[in-house]
Amino acid sequence: MTGILDEAQRYLAWLGAQGSLGTVHPWAAVVAGGLAQRIRWRTLGPGRGAGRPLWMCERMATVPIASDLVPRTWRAARARGVDAPDWSGTTSPGGCALTPDRYRALLAERAIGVRLGLQGDAVRVTAPPGAMIRLWNGVTTTLHIGAGEETTLLLPPEDPSGLSAGRSGAVVFTRGDRVGTGWLGVYAAIRT
C-alpha cells in the first residue's frame, strides 16, 4: 500500500496546487491539498484539519532534514495545543531551520487574517493583496483578487440545472495556504 499512498500523495498535491489556477473546483483543491499533506506525514497520525499545520511544519524545514524536523516540530506544536498554522508572533519556534528573514517571509504566505462570511448570495471577504478568491455556486465558479481590505462579492449565478442549489462557498488561496467557508468551513471545524 505504501507505493499507492506515495503516488496518491503526489496526485493529490498536484490537485491541491490547482486551486488558485481555477483548473479544478475550489473545494476539490482544498480537500486534495490537505489530504496530500496528511498522507505524506501519515506516520504522525494527523487527523482531519491537519493539512495546514503540516504545511507550516514542512515550510520551516529544509528538504534534506524534513524527515527528521517535521515530526519534531509537529509533535512539539501538538504538545503545546497548536493545531493550526495561525499562531501569532514573528519569532520562529524552536527547531525551525529558516533564517529569521525567511521565517517572516513564510508568515506572509499564510492565510492568517483572512475573513470570510457567507451571507445569502454574497460573501464578505478580507484577503491579503494578490490572494486568489474563488467563489462558487454549484459548479459555477468566479475568481477575484484580494486587495487587502474588506469587500463584498456576489456569488456566481446558480447552476441552471438546479442540481446543486445551495451548494455555495468561498476559498482564499495565498501562496501555498488556503482558508474556506461554506461547507469547507464546517468540514475544517470537525475534529475526530
Coordinates of N, CA and C in Angstrom, one line a residue:
M1 N 0.8 -1.2 0.0 CA 0.0 0.0 0.0 C 0.9 1.3 0.0
T2 N 2.1 1.2 0.5 CA 3.0 2.4 0.5 C 3.1 3.0 -0.8
G3 N 3.4 2.2 -1.9 CA 3.5 2.7 -3.2 C 2.3 3.5 -3.7
I4 N 1.1 2.9 -3.4 CA -0.1 3.5 -3.8 C -0.3 4.8 -3.1
L5 N 0.0 4.8 -1.8 CA -0.2 6.1 -1.0 C 0.8 7.2 -1.5
D6 N 2.0 6.8 -1.8 CA 3.0 7.7 -2.3 C 2.5 8.4 -3.6
E7 N 2.0 7.5 -4.5 CA 1.5 8.0 -5.8 C 0.3 8.9 -5.6
A8 N -0.6 8.5 -4.7 CA -1.8 9.3 -4.4 C -1.4 10.6 -3.8
Q9 N -0.4 10.6 -2.9 CA 0.0 11.9 -2.3 C 0.5 12.9 -3.4
R10 N 1.2 12.4 -4.4 CA 1.7 13.3 -5.4 C 0.6 13.8 -6.3
Y11 N -0.4 13.0 -6.6 CA -1.5 13.4 -7.4 C -2.4 14.4 -6.7
L12 N -2.6 14.1 -5.4 CA -3.5 15.0 -4.6 C -2.8 16.3 -4.4
A13 N -1.5 16.3 -4.2 CA -0.7 17.6 -4.1 C -0.8 18.4 -5.3
W14 N -0.8 17.7 -6.5 CA -0.9 18.4 -7.8 C -2.3 19.0 -7.9
L15 N -3.4 18.3 -7.5 CA -4.7 18.8 -7.5 C -4.8 20.0 -6.6
G16 N -4.2 19.9 -5.4 CA -4.3 21.0 -4.4 C -3.7 22.3 -4.9
A17 N -2.6 22.1 -5.7 CA -1.9 23.3 -6.3 C -2.7 23.9 -7.4
Q18 N -3.7 23.3 -7.9 CA -4.5 23.8 -9.0 C -5.6 24.8 -8.5
G19 N -5.8 24.9 -7.2 CA -6.9 25.7 -6.7 C -6.9 27.1 -7.1
S20 N -5.7 27.8 -6.9 CA -5.7 29.2 -7.3 C -5.7 29.4 -8.8
L21 N -5.4 28.4 -9.5 CA -5.4 28.5 -11.0 C -6.8 28.3 -11.6
G22 N -7.7 27.7 -10.9 CA -9.0 27.6 -11.3 C -9.2 26.4 -12.3
T23 N -8.3 25.5 -12.4 CA -8.4 24.4 -13.3 C -9.2 23.2 -12.7
V24 N -9.4 23.2 -11.4 CA -10.3 22.3 -10.7 C -11.3 23.1 -9.8
H25 N -12.4 22.5 -9.4 CA -13.3 23.2 -8.5 C -12.5 23.6 -7.2
P26 N -12.8 24.7 -6.6 CA -12.0 25.2 -5.4 C -12.1 24.2 -4.3
W27 N -13.3 23.6 -4.0 CA -13.4 22.7 -2.9 C -12.5 21.4 -3.1
A28 N -12.4 21.0 -4.4 CA -11.6 19.8 -4.7 C -10.1 20.1 -4.4
A29 N -9.7 21.3 -4.7 CA -8.3 21.7 -4.5 C -8.0 21.7 -3.0
V30 N -8.9 22.3 -2.2 CA -8.7 22.4 -0.8 C -8.6 21.0 -0.1
V31 N -9.6 20.2 -0.4 CA -9.6 18.9 0.2 C -8.4 18.0 -0.3
A32 N -8.1 18.1 -1.5 CA -6.9 17.3 -2.1 C -5.6 17.7 -1.5
G33 N -5.4 19.1 -1.3 CA -4.2 19.6 -0.8 C -4.0 19.1 0.7
G34 N -5.1 19.2 1.5 CA -5.0 18.8 2.9 C -4.7 17.3 3.0
L35 N -5.4 16.5 2.2 CA -5.2 15.1 2.2 C -3.8 14.7 1.8
A36 N -3.3 15.4 0.8 CA -1.9 15.1 0.4 C -0.9 15.3 1.5
Q37 N -1.1 16.3 2.3 CA -0.2 16.6 3.5 C -0.4 15.4 4.5
R38 N -1.6 15.1 4.8 CA -1.9 14.0 5.8 C -1.3 12.7 5.3
I39 N -1.4 12.4 4.0 CA -0.8 11.1 3.5 C 0.7 11.2 3.6
R40 N 1.3 12.3 3.2 CA 2.8 12.4 3.3 C 3.3 12.2 4.7
W41 N 2.6 12.7 5.7 CA 3.1 12.5 7.1 C 2.2 11.6 7.9
R42 N 1.7 10.6 7.2 CA 0.7 9.6 7.8 C 1.3 9.0 9.1
T43 N 2.6 8.8 9.2 CA 3.1 8.1 10.4 C 3.0 9.0 11.6
L44 N 2.7 10.3 11.5 CA 2.4 11.1 12.6 C 1.0 11.0 13.1
G45 N 0.1 10.3 12.4 CA -1.3 10.2 12.8 C -2.1 11.5 12.7
P46 N -1.9 12.3 11.7 CA -2.6 13.5 11.6 C -4.1 13.3 11.4
G47 N -4.9 14.1 12.0 CA -6.4 13.9 11.8 C -6.9 15.0 10.9
R48 N -8.2 15.0 10.7 CA -8.8 16.0 9.9 C -8.4 17.4 10.3
G49 N -8.2 18.2 9.3 CA -7.8 19.6 9.5 C -6.3 19.8 9.8
A50 N -5.5 18.7 9.7 CA -4.1 18.8 10.0 C -3.2 19.2 8.8
G51 N -3.8 19.4 7.6 CA -3.1 19.7 6.4 C -2.4 21.1 6.5
R52 N -3.0 22.1 7.0 CA -2.4 23.4 7.1 C -1.3 23.4 8.1
P53 N -1.5 22.9 9.3 CA -0.3 22.8 10.3 C 0.8 22.0 9.7
L54 N 0.6 20.9 9.0 CA 1.7 20.2 8.5 C 2.4 21.0 7.4
W55 N 1.6 21.7 6.6 CA 2.2 22.6 5.6 C 3.2 23.6 6.2
M56 N 2.8 24.2 7.4 CA 3.6 25.1 8.1 C 4.9 24.4 8.6
C57 N 4.7 23.2 9.2 CA 5.9 22.5 9.7 C 6.9 22.1 8.6
E58 N 6.3 21.8 7.4 CA 7.2 21.5 6.2 C 8.0 22.7 5.8
R59 N 7.3 23.8 5.8 CA 8.0 25.1 5.3 C 9.0 25.5 6.3
M60 N 9.0 25.1 7.5 CA 10.0 25.5 8.5 C 11.2 24.6 8.4
A61 N 11.2 23.6 7.6 CA 12.3 22.6 7.4 C 12.9 22.8 6.1
T62 N 14.1 22.3 5.9 CA 14.7 22.2 4.6 C 14.6 20.8 4.1
V63 N 14.6 20.6 2.8 CA 14.4 19.3 2.2 C 15.3 18.2 2.8
P64 N 16.6 18.4 3.0 CA 17.5 17.4 3.5 C 17.1 16.9 4.9
I65 N 16.5 17.8 5.7 CA 16.3 17.4 7.1 C 14.8 17.4 7.4
A66 N 13.9 17.5 6.4 CA 12.5 17.5 6.6 C 12.0 16.2 7.3
S67 N 12.5 15.0 6.9 CA 12.1 13.8 7.5 C 12.3 13.7 9.0
D68 N 13.3 14.4 9.5 CA 13.5 14.5 11.0 C 12.9 15.7 11.6
L69 N 12.9 16.8 11.0 CA 12.5 18.1 11.6 C 10.9 18.2 11.6
V70 N 10.2 17.8 10.5 CA 8.8 17.9 10.5 C 8.1 17.1 11.7
P71 N 8.5 15.9 11.9 CA 7.9 15.2 13.0 C 8.2 15.8 14.4
R72 N 9.4 16.4 14.5 CA 9.7 17.0 15.8 C 8.9 18.3 16.0
T73 N 8.8 19.1 14.9 CA 8.0 20.4 15.1 C 6.5 20.1 15.2
W74 N 6.1 19.0 14.5 CA 4.7 18.6 14.6 C 4.3 18.2 16.1
R75 N 5.2 17.3 16.6 CA 4.9 16.8 18.0 C 5.0 18.0 19.0
A76 N 6.0 18.9 18.8 CA 6.1 20.0 19.8 C 4.9 20.9 19.7
A77 N 4.4 21.2 18.5 CA 3.3 22.0 18.3 C 2.0 21.4 19.0
R78 N 1.8 20.1 18.7 CA 0.7 19.4 19.3 C 0.8 19.3 20.8
A79 N 2.0 19.2 21.4 CA 2.1 19.1 22.8 C 1.8 20.5 23.4
R80 N 1.9 21.6 22.7 CA 1.5 22.9 23.2 C 0.1 23.3 22.8
G81 N -0.6 22.3 22.2 CA -2.0 22.6 21.8 C -2.2 23.3 20.5
V82 N -1.1 23.5 19.7 CA -1.2 24.2 18.5 C -1.7 23.2 17.4
D83 N -2.9 23.5 16.8 CA -3.4 22.6 15.8 C -3.8 23.4 14.5
A84 N -3.3 24.6 14.4 CA -3.5 25.4 13.2 C -2.2 26.2 12.9
P85 N -2.0 26.6 11.7 CA -0.8 27.4 11.4 C -1.0 28.9 11.7
D86 N -2.0 29.2 12.4 CA -2.4 30.6 12.6 C -1.9 31.2 13.9
W87 N -0.8 30.7 14.4 CA -0.3 31.3 15.7 C 0.3 32.7 15.4
S88 N 0.3 33.4 16.5 CA 0.7 34.8 16.4 C 2.2 34.9 16.7
G89 N 2.8 36.0 16.5 CA 4.2 36.2 16.8 C 5.1 36.1 15.6
T90 N 6.2 36.8 15.6 CA 7.1 36.8 14.4 C 8.4 36.1 14.7
T91 N 8.5 35.5 15.9 CA 9.8 34.8 16.2 C 9.5 33.3 15.9
S92 N 10.5 32.7 15.2 CA 10.3 31.3 14.8 C 10.4 30.4 16.0
P93 N 9.6 29.3 15.9 CA 9.6 28.4 17.0 C 11.0 27.6 17.1
G94 N 11.2 27.0 18.2 CA 12.4 26.2 18.3 C 12.5 25.1 17.3
G95 N 13.6 24.8 16.7 CA 13.7 23.8 15.7 C 13.5 24.2 14.3
C96 N 13.1 25.5 14.1 CA 12.8 26.0 12.8 C 14.2 26.1 12.0
A97 N 14.3 25.6 10.8 CA 15.5 25.7 10.1 C 15.7 26.9 9.2
L98 N 14.7 27.8 9.3 CA 14.7 29.0 8.5 C 15.4 30.2 9.2
T99 N 16.1 31.0 8.4 CA 16.6 32.3 9.0 C 15.5 33.1 9.4
P100 N 15.7 34.1 10.3 CA 14.6 35.0 10.7 C 13.9 35.7 9.5
D101 N 14.6 36.1 8.5 CA 14.0 36.8 7.4 C 13.2 35.8 6.6
R102 N 13.6 34.6 6.4 CA 12.9 33.6 5.6 C 11.6 33.2 6.4
Y103 N 11.7 33.2 7.8 CA 10.6 32.8 8.6 C 9.5 33.9 8.5
R104 N 9.9 35.2 8.5 CA 8.9 36.3 8.3 C 8.3 36.2 7.0
A105 N 9.1 35.8 5.9 CA 8.5 35.7 4.6 C 7.5 34.5 4.6
L106 N 7.8 33.5 5.3 CA 6.8 32.4 5.4 C 5.5 32.8 6.1
L107 N 5.6 33.6 7.1 CA 4.4 34.1 7.8 C 3.6 35.0 6.8
A108 N 4.2 35.7 5.9 CA 3.5 36.5 5.0 C 2.7 35.6 4.0
E109 N 3.1 34.4 3.8 CA 2.4 33.5 2.8 C 1.2 32.8 3.4
R110 N 1.0 32.9 4.7 CA -0.1 32.2 5.4 C -1.4 32.9 5.1
A111 N -2.5 32.2 5.3 CA -3.8 32.8 5.1 C -4.4 33.3 6.4
I112 N -3.5 33.7 7.3 CA -3.9 34.2 8.6 C -4.5 35.6 8.3
G113 N -5.5 36.0 9.0 CA -6.1 37.3 8.8 C -7.2 37.3 7.8
V114 N -7.3 36.2 7.0 CA -8.4 36.1 6.1 C -9.7 36.0 6.8
R115 N -10.7 36.8 6.4 CA -12.0 36.7 6.9 C -13.0 36.4 5.8
L116 N -13.9 35.4 6.0 CA -14.9 35.0 5.1 C -16.2 34.9 5.8
G117 N -17.2 35.5 5.2 CA -18.6 35.4 5.8 C -19.6 35.2 4.7
L118 N -20.1 34.1 4.6 CA -21.1 33.7 3.6 C -22.5 34.2 4.1
Q119 N -23.1 35.1 3.3 CA -24.4 35.7 3.7 C -25.3 35.7 2.5
G120 N -26.2 34.7 2.4 CA -27.1 34.6 1.3 C -26.4 34.4 0.0
D121 N -26.5 35.4 -0.9 CA -25.9 35.3 -2.2 C -24.6 36.1 -2.3
A122 N -24.0 36.5 -1.2 CA -22.8 37.3 -1.2 C -21.8 36.8 -0.1
V123 N -20.6 37.2 -0.3 CA -19.5 36.8 0.6 C -18.8 38.1 1.0
R124 N -18.7 38.3 2.3 CA -17.9 39.4 2.8 C -16.5 38.8 3.0
V125 N -15.5 39.4 2.4 CA -14.1 38.8 2.4 C -13.1 39.9 2.7
T126 N -12.1 39.5 3.5 CA -10.9 40.3 3.7 C -9.8 39.3 3.4
A127 N -9.0 39.7 2.4 CA -7.9 38.8 1.9 C -6.7 39.7 1.6
P128 N -5.5 39.1 1.8 CA -4.3 39.9 1.5 C -4.2 40.3 0.1
P129 N -3.5 41.4 -0.2 CA -3.3 41.8 -1.6 C -2.7 40.7 -2.5
G130 N -3.3 40.5 -3.6 CA -2.8 39.4 -4.5 C -3.4 38.0 -4.3
A131 N -4.0 37.8 -3.2 CA -4.6 36.5 -2.9 C -5.7 36.2 -3.9
M132 N -5.8 34.9 -4.2 CA -6.9 34.5 -5.1 C -8.1 34.1 -4.3
I133 N -9.3 34.8 -4.7 CA -10.5 34.5 -4.0 C -11.4 33.7 -5.0
R134 N -11.7 32.5 -4.7 CA -12.6 31.7 -5.6 C -13.9 31.5 -4.9
L135 N -15.0 31.9 -5.6 CA -16.3 31.8 -5.2 C -17.0 30.7 -6.0
W136 N -18.0 30.0 -5.5 CA -18.7 29.0 -6.3 C -20.1 28.9 -5.8
N137 N -21.0 28.6 -6.8 CA -22.4 28.3 -6.6 C -22.7 27.1 -7.4
G138 N -22.6 25.9 -6.8 CA -22.7 24.7 -7.6 C -21.5 24.5 -8.4
V139 N -21.6 24.3 -9.7 CA -20.4 24.1 -10.5 C -19.9 25.4 -11.1
T140 N -20.6 26.5 -10.9 CA -20.2 27.7 -11.5 C -19.2 28.4 -10.5
T141 N -18.0 28.8 -11.0 CA -17.1 29.5 -10.1 C -16.7 30.8 -10.7
T142 N -16.2 31.7 -9.8 CA -15.6 33.0 -10.3 C -14.3 33.2 -9.5
L143 N -13.5 34.1 -10.1 CA -12.2 34.4 -9.5 C -12.2 35.9 -9.2
H144 N -11.7 36.3 -8.0 CA -11.4 37.7 -7.7 C -10.0 37.7 -7.0
I145 N -9.5 38.9 -7.0 CA -8.1 39.1 -6.5 C -8.3 40.0 -5.2
G146 N -7.6 39.5 -4.1 CA -7.7 40.2 -2.8 C -7.0 41.6 -2.9
A147 N -7.5 42.6 -2.2 CA -7.0 43.9 -2.2 C -6.5 44.3 -0.9
G148 N -6.6 43.4 0.1 CA -6.1 43.8 1.5 C -7.2 44.5 2.4
E149 N -8.3 44.7 1.8 CA -9.4 45.4 2.6 C -10.7 44.6 2.4
E150 N -11.6 44.8 3.4 CA -12.9 44.1 3.3 C -13.7 44.5 2.1
T151 N -14.3 43.5 1.5 CA -15.2 43.8 0.3 C -16.3 42.8 0.3
T152 N -17.4 43.1 -0.4 CA -18.5 42.1 -0.5 C -18.5 41.7 -2.0
L153 N -18.5 40.4 -2.2 CA -18.5 39.9 -3.5 C -19.8 39.0 -3.7
L154 N -20.4 39.1 -4.9 CA -21.6 38.3 -5.2 C -21.2 36.9 -5.6
L155 N -21.9 35.9 -5.2 CA -21.7 34.6 -5.7 C -22.1 34.5 -7.1
P156 N -21.4 33.6 -7.9 CA -21.8 33.5 -9.3 C -23.3 33.0 -9.4
P157 N -23.9 33.2 -10.6 CA -25.3 32.7 -10.7 C -25.4 31.2 -10.5
E158 N -26.5 30.8 -10.0 CA -26.7 29.4 -9.7 C -26.7 28.5 -11.0
D159 N -26.2 27.3 -10.8 CA -26.2 26.3 -11.9 C -27.6 26.2 -12.5
P160 N -27.8 26.4 -13.8 CA -29.2 26.4 -14.4 C -29.9 25.1 -14.2
S161 N -29.2 24.0 -14.0 CA -29.9 22.7 -13.8 C -30.5 22.6 -12.5
G162 N -30.1 23.4 -11.5 CA -30.7 23.4 -10.2 C -30.3 22.2 -9.3
L163 N -29.4 21.3 -9.9 CA -29.0 20.1 -9.2 C -28.1 20.4 -8.0
S164 N -27.4 21.6 -8.0 CA -26.5 21.9 -6.9 C -27.0 23.1 -6.1
A165 N -28.2 23.4 -6.1 CA -28.8 24.5 -5.4 C -28.3 24.5 -3.9
G166 N -27.9 25.7 -3.4 CA -27.5 25.8 -2.0 C -26.1 25.4 -1.8
R167 N -25.4 24.8 -2.7 CA -24.0 24.4 -2.6 C -23.1 25.5 -3.0
S168 N -22.9 26.4 -2.1 CA -22.0 27.6 -2.5 C -21.0 27.7 -1.4
G169 N -19.9 28.5 -1.7 CA -18.9 28.8 -0.8 C -17.8 29.7 -1.4
A170 N -16.7 29.8 -0.6 CA -15.6 30.7 -1.0 C -14.3 30.1 -0.4
V171 N -13.3 30.3 -1.1 CA -11.9 30.0 -0.6 C -11.0 31.1 -1.0
V172 N -10.1 31.4 -0.1 CA -9.0 32.3 -0.4 C -7.7 31.5 -0.4
F173 N -7.0 31.6 -1.5 CA -5.7 31.0 -1.7 C -4.6 32.0 -1.6
T174 N -3.7 31.8 -0.7 CA -2.5 32.6 -0.7 C -1.4 31.8 -1.3
R175 N -0.2 32.2 -1.3 CA 0.9 31.4 -1.9 C 1.1 30.1 -1.0
G176 N 0.4 29.0 -1.3 CA 0.6 27.8 -0.6 C -0.5 27.5 0.5
D177 N -1.1 28.5 1.0 CA -2.1 28.3 2.1 C -3.5 28.6 1.6
R178 N -4.5 28.2 2.3 CA -5.9 28.4 1.9 C -6.8 28.3 3.1
V179 N -7.9 29.1 3.0 CA -9.0 29.1 4.0 C -10.3 29.1 3.3
G180 N -11.2 28.3 3.7 CA -12.5 28.2 3.0 C -13.7 28.5 3.9
T181 N -14.9 28.7 3.3 CA -16.1 28.8 4.1 C -17.2 28.0 3.4
G182 N -18.4 28.1 3.8 CA -19.4 27.3 3.3 C -19.2 25.9 4.0
W183 N -19.4 24.8 3.3 CA -19.3 23.5 3.9 C -17.8 23.2 4.2
L184 N -16.8 23.9 3.5 CA -15.4 23.7 3.8 C -15.1 24.2 5.2
G185 N -15.7 25.3 5.6 CA -15.5 25.8 7.0 C -16.0 24.8 8.0
V186 N -17.2 24.3 7.7 CA -17.8 23.3 8.6 C -16.9 22.1 8.7
Y187 N -16.4 21.6 7.5 CA -15.6 20.4 7.5 C -14.3 20.6 8.2
A188 N -13.7 21.8 8.1 CA -12.4 22.1 8.8 C -12.6 22.1 10.3
A189 N -13.8 22.5 10.7 CA -14.0 22.7 12.2 C -14.3 21.3 12.8
I190 N -14.6 20.3 12.1 CA -14.9 19.0 12.7 C -13.6 18.3 13.1
R191 N -13.6 17.9 14.4 CA -12.4 17.2 14.9 C -12.8 15.8 15.3
T192 N -12.0 14.8 15.0 CA -12.3 13.4 15.3 C -11.6 13.0 16.6

